[in-house]
Amino acid sequence: MTREECTAGLKVLWSHVQKYVKLLVLQGVTLEPGQELVLECPIERVDFAREIVNVAYASGASHVAALWHDDSIEQMAYQNEPLVNFENLPEWRKVQLNSPAEQGSGFLSIEGQDPEIFKGIDTAESAVAARSSHMQLKAFHEGMSFWRSTSCIAAASIRS
């Protein structure tokens, strides 16, 4: 394949990515002009996140907050921290998600995970963390569950 063919192929691929992003923001989240968007995204997909932010602002978002997650750092936490650390979320994390949910922000969560990253990790930590998150992020989870907040969960591939 020549350089020109690769460049042409990437342009076509990127146009499909842009259509996907517009679909997520406008139809998935149904972002309204003046509404804040909270974007959760794997750190490996910063390029994808930037396109989401671009489309959100072009669609009238008042503010876009990007919340990054890194599975490698989460894996290290599960390997090194005591179980008690996963029982209570830090206050800043509660405010970070509950406050926008209470204010009517839209949420877009991009999922992408290496399927092998948590292999060998005791599931007790992740179970405690999930239970604690659900209990302590009540406004956030109720907003998602009972359609009080507009939200969308989508996938983006990452390298293993």
Tab-separated table of C-alpha atoms in Angstrom:
chain	number	residue	atom	x	y	z
A	1	MET	CA	0.000	0.000	0.000
A	2	THR	CA	1.390	3.382	-0.942
A	3	ARG	CA	1.608	6.363	1.375
A	4	GLU	CA	-1.124	8.104	-0.613
A	5	GLU	CA	-3.436	5.083	-0.288
A	6	CYS	CA	-2.831	4.969	3.467
A	7	THR	CA	-3.564	8.679	3.780
A	8	ALA	CA	-6.760	8.328	1.746
A	9	GLY	CA	-7.847	5.345	3.855
A	10	LEU	CA	-7.227	7.246	7.096
A	11	LYS	CA	-9.291	10.184	5.833
A	12	VAL	CA	-12.214	7.856	5.109
A	13	LEU	CA	-11.824	6.180	8.510
A	14	TRP	CA	-11.691	9.545	10.286
A	15	SER	CA	-14.876	10.681	8.528
A	16	HIS	CA	-16.612	7.597	9.975
A	17	VAL	CA	-15.226	8.405	13.439
A	18	GLN	CA	-16.613	11.939	13.140
A	19	LYS	CA	-20.056	10.565	12.213
A	20	TYR	CA	-19.910	8.203	15.207
A	21	VAL	CA	-18.999	11.080	17.529
A	22	LYS	CA	-21.888	13.219	16.239
A	23	LEU	CA	-24.242	10.288	16.753
A	24	LEU	CA	-23.029	9.853	20.357
A	25	VAL	CA	-23.298	13.537	21.286
A	26	LEU	CA	-26.483	14.493	19.430
A	27	GLN	CA	-28.503	11.268	19.543
A	28	GLY	CA	-26.914	9.288	22.392
A	29	VAL	CA	-26.622	12.036	24.987
A	30	THR	CA	-29.105	14.346	23.205
A	31	LEU	CA	-26.974	17.271	24.296
A	32	GLU	CA	-28.939	20.518	24.410
A	33	PRO	CA	-27.449	23.990	23.798
A	34	GLY	CA	-26.277	25.403	27.124
A	35	GLN	CA	-25.979	21.976	28.749
A	36	GLU	CA	-22.753	20.743	30.358
A	37	LEU	CA	-21.264	17.455	29.155
A	38	VAL	CA	-19.276	15.166	31.450
A	39	LEU	CA	-17.078	12.874	29.362
A	40	GLU	CA	-15.458	9.787	30.872
A	41	CYS	CA	-12.840	8.259	28.608
A	42	PRO	CA	-9.811	5.949	28.699
A	43	ILE	CA	-6.607	7.939	28.627
A	44	GLU	CA	-5.510	5.924	25.571
A	45	ARG	CA	-8.286	7.524	23.496
A	46	VAL	CA	-7.449	11.197	23.926
A	47	ASP	CA	-7.803	11.664	20.146
A	48	PHE	CA	-11.366	10.371	20.248
A	49	ALA	CA	-12.143	12.488	23.322
A	50	ARG	CA	-10.888	15.632	21.602
A	51	GLU	CA	-13.271	15.041	18.711
A	52	ILE	CA	-16.139	14.544	21.184
A	53	VAL	CA	-15.257	17.817	22.923
A	54	ASN	CA	-15.083	19.588	19.552
A	55	VAL	CA	-18.543	18.321	18.523
A	56	ALA	CA	-20.019	19.072	21.963
A	57	TYR	CA	-18.884	22.705	21.869
A	58	ALA	CA	-20.000	23.052	18.233
A	59	SER	CA	-23.410	21.774	19.385
A	60	GLY	CA	-23.670	24.450	22.072
A	61	ALA	CA	-22.298	22.771	25.203
A	62	SER	CA	-21.743	25.321	27.959
A	63	HIS	CA	-18.822	23.315	29.346
A	64	VAL	CA	-17.213	19.924	28.753
A	65	ALA	CA	-15.483	18.194	31.661
A	66	ALA	CA	-13.169	15.334	30.690
A	67	LEU	CA	-12.648	12.650	33.333
A	68	TRP	CA	-9.856	10.278	32.389
A	69	HIS	CA	-9.382	6.723	33.554
A	70	ASP	CA	-6.371	4.498	33.223
A	71	ASP	CA	-6.794	0.756	33.724
A	72	SER	CA	-3.083	0.281	34.485
A	73	ILE	CA	-3.272	2.692	37.419
A	74	GLU	CA	-6.506	1.060	38.616
A	75	GLN	CA	-4.804	-2.337	38.400
A	76	MET	CA	-1.923	-1.041	40.556
A	77	ALA	CA	-4.394	0.264	43.134
A	78	TYR	CA	-6.111	-3.128	43.354
A	79	GLN	CA	-2.729	-4.831	43.750
A	80	ASN	CA	-1.333	-2.469	46.389
A	81	GLU	CA	-4.072	-0.838	48.438
A	82	PRO	CA	-5.874	-2.396	51.392
A	83	LEU	CA	-9.501	-3.422	50.889
A	84	VAL	CA	-10.686	-0.692	53.272
A	85	ASN	CA	-9.532	1.964	50.773
A	86	PHE	CA	-12.249	0.850	48.341
A	87	GLU	CA	-15.062	1.187	50.895
A	88	ASN	CA	-15.266	4.986	50.865
A	89	LEU	CA	-14.929	7.257	47.881
A	90	PRO	CA	-12.997	10.479	48.379
A	91	GLU	CA	-15.262	13.494	48.822
A	92	TRP	CA	-13.919	15.110	45.628
A	93	ARG	CA	-15.039	12.082	43.582
A	94	LYS	CA	-18.564	12.269	45.008
A	95	VAL	CA	-18.788	15.971	44.136
A	96	GLN	CA	-17.225	15.351	40.714
A	97	LEU	CA	-20.102	13.082	39.608
A	98	ASN	CA	-23.056	13.846	41.901
A	99	SER	CA	-22.955	17.624	41.422
A	100	PRO	CA	-23.229	17.596	37.598
A	101	ALA	CA	-25.978	14.948	37.819
A	102	GLU	CA	-27.951	17.167	40.195
A	103	GLN	CA	-27.487	20.125	37.820
A	104	GLY	CA	-28.778	18.268	34.744
A	105	SER	CA	-25.511	17.674	32.918
A	106	GLY	CA	-25.279	15.129	30.132
A	107	PHE	CA	-22.924	12.179	30.557
A	108	LEU	CA	-20.974	10.298	27.903
A	109	SER	CA	-18.928	7.328	29.041
A	110	ILE	CA	-16.471	5.809	26.592
A	111	GLU	CA	-15.567	2.236	27.448
A	112	GLY	CA	-12.467	0.505	26.191
A	113	GLN	CA	-10.476	-1.994	28.177
A	114	ASP	CA	-7.699	-4.495	27.726
A	115	PRO	CA	-9.485	-7.766	28.570
A	116	GLU	CA	-6.341	-9.143	30.235
A	117	ILE	CA	-5.500	-6.152	32.446
A	118	PHE	CA	-7.288	-7.375	35.581
A	119	LYS	CA	-6.379	-11.031	35.161
A	120	GLY	CA	-5.154	-12.376	38.492
A	121	ILE	CA	-6.634	-9.497	40.517
A	122	ASP	CA	-8.793	-10.515	43.497
A	123	THR	CA	-12.355	-9.571	42.627
A	124	ALA	CA	-13.096	-8.540	46.240
A	125	GLU	CA	-11.579	-5.081	45.706
A	126	SER	CA	-13.521	-4.364	42.531
A	127	ALA	CA	-16.751	-5.674	44.101
A	128	VAL	CA	-16.311	-3.426	47.154
A	129	ALA	CA	-15.420	-0.474	44.918
A	130	ALA	CA	-18.501	-1.023	42.726
A	131	ARG	CA	-20.836	-1.357	45.716
A	132	SER	CA	-19.357	1.728	47.402
A	133	SER	CA	-19.593	3.719	44.188
A	134	HIS	CA	-23.245	2.826	43.734
A	135	MET	CA	-24.118	3.813	47.312
A	136	GLN	CA	-22.032	6.993	47.513
A	137	LEU	CA	-22.733	8.327	44.019
A	138	LYS	CA	-26.470	8.181	44.550
A	139	ALA	CA	-27.433	11.260	42.501
A	140	PHE	CA	-25.208	10.119	39.651
A	141	HIS	CA	-26.483	6.527	39.567
A	142	GLU	CA	-30.132	7.508	40.040
A	143	GLY	CA	-29.755	10.036	37.243
A	144	MET	CA	-28.552	7.273	34.941
A	145	SER	CA	-31.042	4.642	36.125
A	146	PHE	CA	-34.162	6.785	36.200
A	147	TRP	CA	-33.388	9.006	33.171
A	148	ARG	CA	-32.944	12.151	35.259
A	149	SER	CA	-29.708	12.778	33.385
A	150	THR	CA	-29.129	12.308	29.697
A	151	SER	CA	-26.429	9.742	29.202
A	152	CYS	CA	-24.818	7.406	26.739
A	153	ILE	CA	-22.286	4.597	27.070
A	154	ALA	CA	-20.233	3.816	23.982
A	155	ALA	CA	-17.176	1.808	23.029
A	156	ALA	CA	-13.846	2.731	21.525
A	157	SER	CA	-11.105	0.217	20.913
A	158	ILE	CA	-7.763	0.470	22.662
A	159	ARG	CA	-4.537	-1.414	22.178
A	160	SER	CA	-3.906	-4.376	24.464
